Every structure is written in structure tokens, then in C-alpha cells.
Amino acid sequence: MSASKKGLDYGFTQNRELSWLQFNRRVLEEAADESVPLMERLKFISIFTSNLDEFFMVRVGSLFDLSLISPNEIDNKSGWTPVEQLEHIYEQIPALVERKDKLYAQVSRKLENAGVHDLDYEALRPEEKKYAVQYFKTQVKPILSPTIVDSHHPFPHLNSKALHIAALLQDKKGNTTLGLLPAPDALPRFIVLPDPEQNSLRFLRMENLLAQFAASLFGSYKVINAGTICVTRNADISYDEEKFEDADSDFRNRMSKLLKKRSHLSIVRLELHSGVSDDLLKLLKHRIQIGDHQIYRGKAPLAMKYVFDIEHALPAALAKPLRFAPYESRWPATLDESGSMVEQIRKWDRLLFFPFDTVDPFLSLLSEAANREDVVSIKITIYRLASSSKIAHILCRAAENGKEVTVLMELRARFDEANNISWSRLLEDAGCHVIYGVEDFKCHSKICLITLRSGDKLSYITQVGTGNYNEKTNTMYTDLSFMTADETIGADATLFFQNMLVGNLEGEYEQLLVAPEGIKRELLVQIDRQIAKGPDGYICIKANSMTEREVIDKLADASCAGVQIQMILRGICCLRPGIPGRTENVHVTSIVGRYLEHARIFCFGRGDDAELYIGSSDLMTRNLNRRVEIACPVRAPKLRQMLLSILNTELADNVKASSMQSDGSYYRKTGGPVRTDSQAYFMEHSYHVPDPEETAENATEQGGFFSKVKHFLGFE
């Protein structure tokens, strides 16, 4: 049923796509922050660019499909059709691109002053030009494939985000045609120019090198104009297709075939460097068949992944002031690094806070389980793995050691499908039992179950997390990892994996909340309980995004009842706060900083009465209704204090936090008696102090620590 038929109130909600664009604007704000080191500012421009690329590939792509398949479908937060949503998106993008270009120019100038030079060919010194010419002749030209588009040479397929030099060519008769020169993946993104003194970094991006020598690559044709271009294709492949093709074949093989279709989906954007002439653009439009509203000119590089390689090429003396100071994640003081992780978790529940805590305790737990004689099985859900995953190798070793290892591998994790297919084969070859989840429902949950046997008694160690089992992102994303020997949670985890093995999504659990059935249901129950308290009610939720209309409406009802609601949402928020009569008691904060905020915490009530959960699910329709997600209660007093302190510290942030206004815009929080950068605070202060039960001295230390936190944040 369409939103209009449901009679929905759009007075306090907003479109998810426009809300996401606001988030990416906040990413760009980090590039404008003078307190951020210059290379890090350039990286934020790169992140903004890759974010926008994915937005076009996925969100714009899916709306494009929807506009053809179901043109009258109404968005239940804005009341717009797919075409209307696309129109609003296309209106917003040019200003963002212009802002990006200005910031790129500013940061580049400052980097030049600091000794980092991103050069055009004409700006090279004579000896550098000689080096570039030789490099082009020996390393580049032999693998190039320039193409002329005419009756004998059809227009080539353009891969999404692959850089090409487009050229307006003229033959000897004065006729014009189009030439294309792809930048092969085998080439580096830039070449570092020789610097005998090694006190600066001078480099030439590959597209600039190719553009310089394009005139020599098209034979007798004269190059009238040339410039860098790239297209963005719809990447929103339909996983439903694998139901109808080769229905009896292995799901992994069907996924591999389906991925090949992604590179041939519709073009949704054409980007071109500002030097591309109108005549050249006219030829491109004729071949690509794209509207003016889908074409974007820019002065900044069209692809910016090179930025993350540039920082590794910096001379050591140059790099230090241009980058964040190195940070090494710490081993929690409450855990004995040389002791048994299993026995320590049996003693007390443990909670790791990435990246401030290292992931090593979990790796140690998994490695210990792979070797312990009393461990009979390891079961784990995997959504994204590092390209060189320690976790996967430990699981292989466990299987080789005779443990029963079950891996629920989600092959449909967007843009990680190929990586997950490769790992699934490796795990299977090592003897792991690999399954692919439930049809129509991505498995996004983060849970690991270790089962041990002593005599005729089974016991469990269960880990539930908010982030992926990925050692790389564990150093870049803020996430939580809860480890417990609680028997009820272990029994729930056992039942969960049994249900996944038979495709049962309707299981009932004592402690764990499992979507698509359990999480939203419990969230609504918990919100109702706070509504019953009226002005004494309190809700604080930290997540990445919120789009689910039923949850939004229930939170608005809670606001009307006087419940104080604090939302810490990094990205999309379709609820607009501060609307009189609906959401005046809702406050929305977004934090964008050095690390990607990724943890999910759900708090209902205050103090000792608060119900606290962590989990894998955001408050999005896809997470709550169309994915397998897990949330877990946290009841150990020490860990509850830790979660509440994390929430309060982030709410007190007035450096990297922005507050959402009633019109959907954001302003950066400033002022207050104490300057609080929550991520910087977490880097400097550990929540892990020795267990209070061990010594009276340690009990005093812990009480003093949390008292200091409350005082620091102004809560005492």
C-alpha cells in the first residue's frame, strides 16, 4: 500500500536520500576543519568522493530502477515518487561538488606549501619531464589500448568509475570523431618523481600523464581537445534473479554469475574534468545517452583512492605534521594477556570498545578455542572479512584440528560479494561447514558461539558485536564486542544457529533479540514502557541511521508523552526533531571524526532501571524487517556503567558533534564549560580498570574513575 493511502503525516519526517546527502556534507566539513592535519583533510575529501560514488551506484541506481518498475511508489517519509526523489537529489548534488572542488583547491595549496606537490605535466622540472617521458615509453605505453569510435570501432564498454581520457579527434579531411583511452588497472594511480633531497613529495597522477601523451596515441588523428571522464553505473543488482536462473545450482555459483551483470547495468552519472570542451561532451552524450542533470563537471580528481597511497609515499620527516598522530589500540588492563581468555570470560563478562581497545583479546579467544581439547564446536556469522583475515585462518585451523566449525557466510554483502565467495571456498576446503543464510534475508548479525564439553556437561562462550569480524575496520570503526559465559545467552545462540541451519526466522529466544521478528518488536515495547512514565521516561539510542517509519512514529508518540529522547545517529535520520506538538523532546546528534562511528547501543530508562542492549542492527527498514540481526542485553553493572558513560561522553561532544535542526539541517555543536572531543577522550582514557571484587584498592579506583567521568561531563 502506498504511503498516501496510509494517511501518513510527513510533517516531522524527511526523505532518506536527502538526509544521507546531509551526512556526506558533514564528512566534507572535516576537510574544512583547520584543526585536522592536511593529509587527513585530503582523505576526508576522498571519503566524501567514494561515499558519493556508492550513493549513485546504489541509491540513485535503485531509484532509477524503481522509477521504471513502480513509478507511482510513494516514499513513506516524504510522499515523493521515485522520479520526484531523483529530481531532489539532482538539485542537491551540484552545490556539493562545487564545495568539494573549492576545498580540494584550498587543501592542495596548503599541501604544496608543506612540500606535497600534485603536478600537471607542464609544471614538471626538466629532469622530471625526462623521467616522466621515459616512464611513459617503457612502463605505460606498451599496455595502453586507445580506441577510435567510428563505423568499424564500436563505442566500448565503460566500467563504472574507471578513468578514461576522452579525446575530440580530427582526421585529415577535417572530420571529427571520438577517441577513448582507458587507464588500465595494472597501472599505478600516480608516479613519484625523483627528489634527490628527499624533503618533499612530487608526484604526477596517471590520468595527467595519459592526457599529456594522448596526442601521440591516435595515429594520424589530431587531438583537438582531451580530458578525463568516468561513468557511474547502477550497482544495485537484484539478488532475486538467482531464484529464476539455474535454480538447482549452488547459491555461490549463482552469485558469481550475478556479479558479472553489475558491470553492465545502466549509467546513472557522467563525470568529466573541467577541461572537457562542449564539442567533446556533445559526442560523449550522443554515445552514452545521458541527461544533462546526470552530468557533473569538476576540477578535483574524479577518482581519489590514490590519496591513501600518497600518505605512504611521504618522506618520514614530512609525514608527521600532515597526519594524525599514530594511535595504537590498547590491551584492556582487566585482561591478562598471557592468561586463558575462556577462563577470564567465565569469571566476568567482558566488553571491548574498538578501536580504543585492540581486537587481540577476541583473536586470542578464537585461537585458544581452535586448540583447546574441550572445545567441540565454533559457530560464527560473517558479513565482511579483511582481505587477509586472521579470523578466517583461525577458523580453518580449528576445523583442521577436528573442531566442528560452522560459518554462516553472507555472500550478498554489497561490494564484498567476490571476497566472501573466495573466503567461503577456502573455509570449505579446510573442513568448515559453510552455509549462506536464509533466502530473501541478508544475515547481518555479529555472533560467535564457542561450545565446550566437560564430561557430560556443555558450556558456552558467546560473543555478540556491533561490527564485522574484520581486523582492518576494527582499527578504523568504533564498535563494541561483548563476550560472556552466560548459559542462557549461550543456549539462545545455540538455538539461533540451529534455526539458521533450517531457515527458521521465527525462533523464540530468552535473552537475545533476533530480527526480523524480535528486535523491532522489543524496541516498540521498550518505547511504550517509557511512554507510560511520561516526563520521567528516557530513551537514548546510538546507531548509524534511522529510517523505519513504525519506530519513527513511536518515538514521536513518546516525545508527545514528554519522554526525553536522545538520538546519536551518524548518518541518515528521517525523523526531524523540534517539531511543535510532535518531536519537541527529540534531540539528534551526529558525530563525524577520525574514526567511523559504528557502534549500536539502545538505552531505555535511567540509572539502575535502564535496559541496555548492544547489537548489529540500525533503525532502518532493511535491518529491522529484511535482515537477520542480533541484539543482546548487557546486565553486568560494570559494563552498564561503561555503556552509559560512552553515551554521555558522546552527548557532551562539542568538537566533532553536530546537532540536527527541525528543517533537517545540522549545525556544529560549540561552546560549553569543557571542550569535549569524544573520540579523543576515548583514546586517552580507558574504561578498563581492575575488577572491583579483586581488591578494595581497585574498587576505589574504579569508583573514582567513573566519578571523574561524570564530573568531567558535568553530570555531577
Steps between C-alpha positions, in 0.01 A plus 500: 500500500635846416581746775227736386240228552626446852432862585852558631603830653805641319521804727785363713679265258733543206628307199783257576704595193508869587587410858790291372625792290500708818720233659748512212505877533615448861780276373608788275493733801787298647704595193431865583604464865831686546578292810514181291845421350527574128535142371204398715297786350586370154391153610162638610456644149584155366250337738234752396569411136482122549186542714335696219612238247329226701192718550458527124573132443255378762240758600468692173525171314218340699278809463569495125382136488201577721397789275469250215350207688271678747480870406211573739671353808489761776781555750343473845715778650453770235205396285714524185503265203834354379525766228433778753768359729749494211414859411571613858827304503620651173419848634721444806810349338649798306549710813677209671731448200579872494578494872725197452690673219562811711621299797721285280663814358553646847647183647720441194648849529577445866654161424721661235624746761572203725696317230239274337461585130226349281631613161385546143753400237572860404601579860773236504865591515709407192651195666153392619359529148783282377415242768127515417564456126722197562249352746219545248696337217618199700230437763177651371473516122548125438180412689273779374202435274387824335171468310352704217121496483375468143304260280770233535576560867187492718473706817674294772351389827591742779542341841358687796748754645777395258692805383521570127663775299236614251632677191337705226683382188524650153608308192687641200171589329388709796243250627472458875451185702539371855805329643522320833806396696427290811738514798573129558467362853852361462643853508577678828271790586796739503876507450734647758754731340869479601597733783873484577456697823206281619343791686182522295259284303445588135269274305306481174160334490467238227208672328714814460781297348259330257339830403841648424591226252152436359591693184763238415267204537230551235707458188430754227218662692553843650391543863285815517406462865552235769399452861432246772155342526334215686152356523314364800277201443207371697644232730174406669488145366184307578578192706156367409632414155685197630165338587402478137827404336676168569270447796653162576863617494709600801409843640866603494524426126180691432636799694821492295298516179281777635799718590608503137177682414586795725753644254232516227225684686378846398720810517362742760773766497768643271787688664749702302789725578445869441732499197261292288358724225133533409566340160663197662217477752248504215662190349505328838131574564410358160671172584411469867137623477492687829309809612658836582392462863717188524818672381744656746808707424767535765850630557597245763619152396211274396645203690676560831599161636857599419497720811536199731808389305651849497525512878718187494732663245566803722855537637493431874599853604231646275224261607493566874333844504268410210335196658323410822743391768528120491266325740545146622194322633554383858464162663242539782661518842231271638615209282816296552665491159674169576203338674217286365234718340239229554563489875508879532166535321355226719592717797354829374320626190732707279437792265751626244468849354671523159726658385599624844529139615686259278318211332778270622305364803233365265764358267664336803164355604440356155855367474474339842171339400661361184759318717315407822413133532171572677368724219266297282369766263533859379213669320520850352316736267713691251393805300831666403853367546835666456674410174766320706287380790658362815155393615440289189838330537429420867166345399680288240749386764217411737337284233832333424535432874176304493264764636155527348513844337182648355527826306189688394655703217293779348586502131278803431701757700505782246837548325649219711325221312808384311721509812245300697463244221878445506510464877203262500688267266817514712306432821315213339824349369639509858204296626266772625127459449406810299139611461362811330213612719132524429349577160385865465663601832860616523671379816654815651527370857836484681510197727754233583422195716766276652367177653708305753443157654616387844380147566131498413459876556505761224594862558522803272698812426293739287619814328254755361624806316391816325764478224643255251761235567753708312834585660552794264175680577540417869775765498289753307142463629366550851334172595416285800572132560325329793632164625315296761474152652132555583327163454169647386664713234705197393184291472338778295803512271483123456134527404577788264751297299266200496225723364730645234596150386135420428395847383275576799459874559227466762703359787427618855792595726528580871774765489604571141292719274503371144368683194289487293263389775642610832693828493237742376235333715709548815600855404133596474424330832787687670388833354145435625638438849669840492180660368323365808748695716420828323752778576696256718567282197834503321630344178853522363587314179834496322494358147609579147165589347125506557243457223238255633166683500338296779788576738501867396128533572537327837784734599283797401226361727755474780602861445135605523481315833791708633767229472848648454659340192867523404600354165867465401476424129806539281322483165138498385226623730152520347347642818524879532534617864354811656165496314240655735239253613691198364875484558593789728654256752719329240866601465719362220880507504741389228872446559745493210864479596822307465322166542177386338230486769350153461395365842133443582377553857135505609418651840149518645467669839754656735755372749448159655159468335636538147465212255819488291568310178774493240454348156559490129181674390436858402149643517454457128219320323744258338667412833185454703279335238719341233819388673610253763636718781584439865485722806607389846420636848792619712432454871838491675514823708853591393421458132174693535697788651737480208218520242328788680827688522563451126155643425544794737846581365369509145203714602746744659712520183523863384792461258405232247126482567226673302143555610209444264253786455128475437548561126740205471817710486785473753717745687828420673472494878729751666544659840445359846721508809723218371623436147410136438614295203349161584732294281808681632373435853456128430853486358643646820285327762434130542180372656683182600619505857563191715187320615364655822452161663872424483626765743352783703762729348384415150138548601588852610687558176203397288255708698735794476538458123129507420452782748765698309321428172169627639666811642689564176178484301307717742264226622584551867 
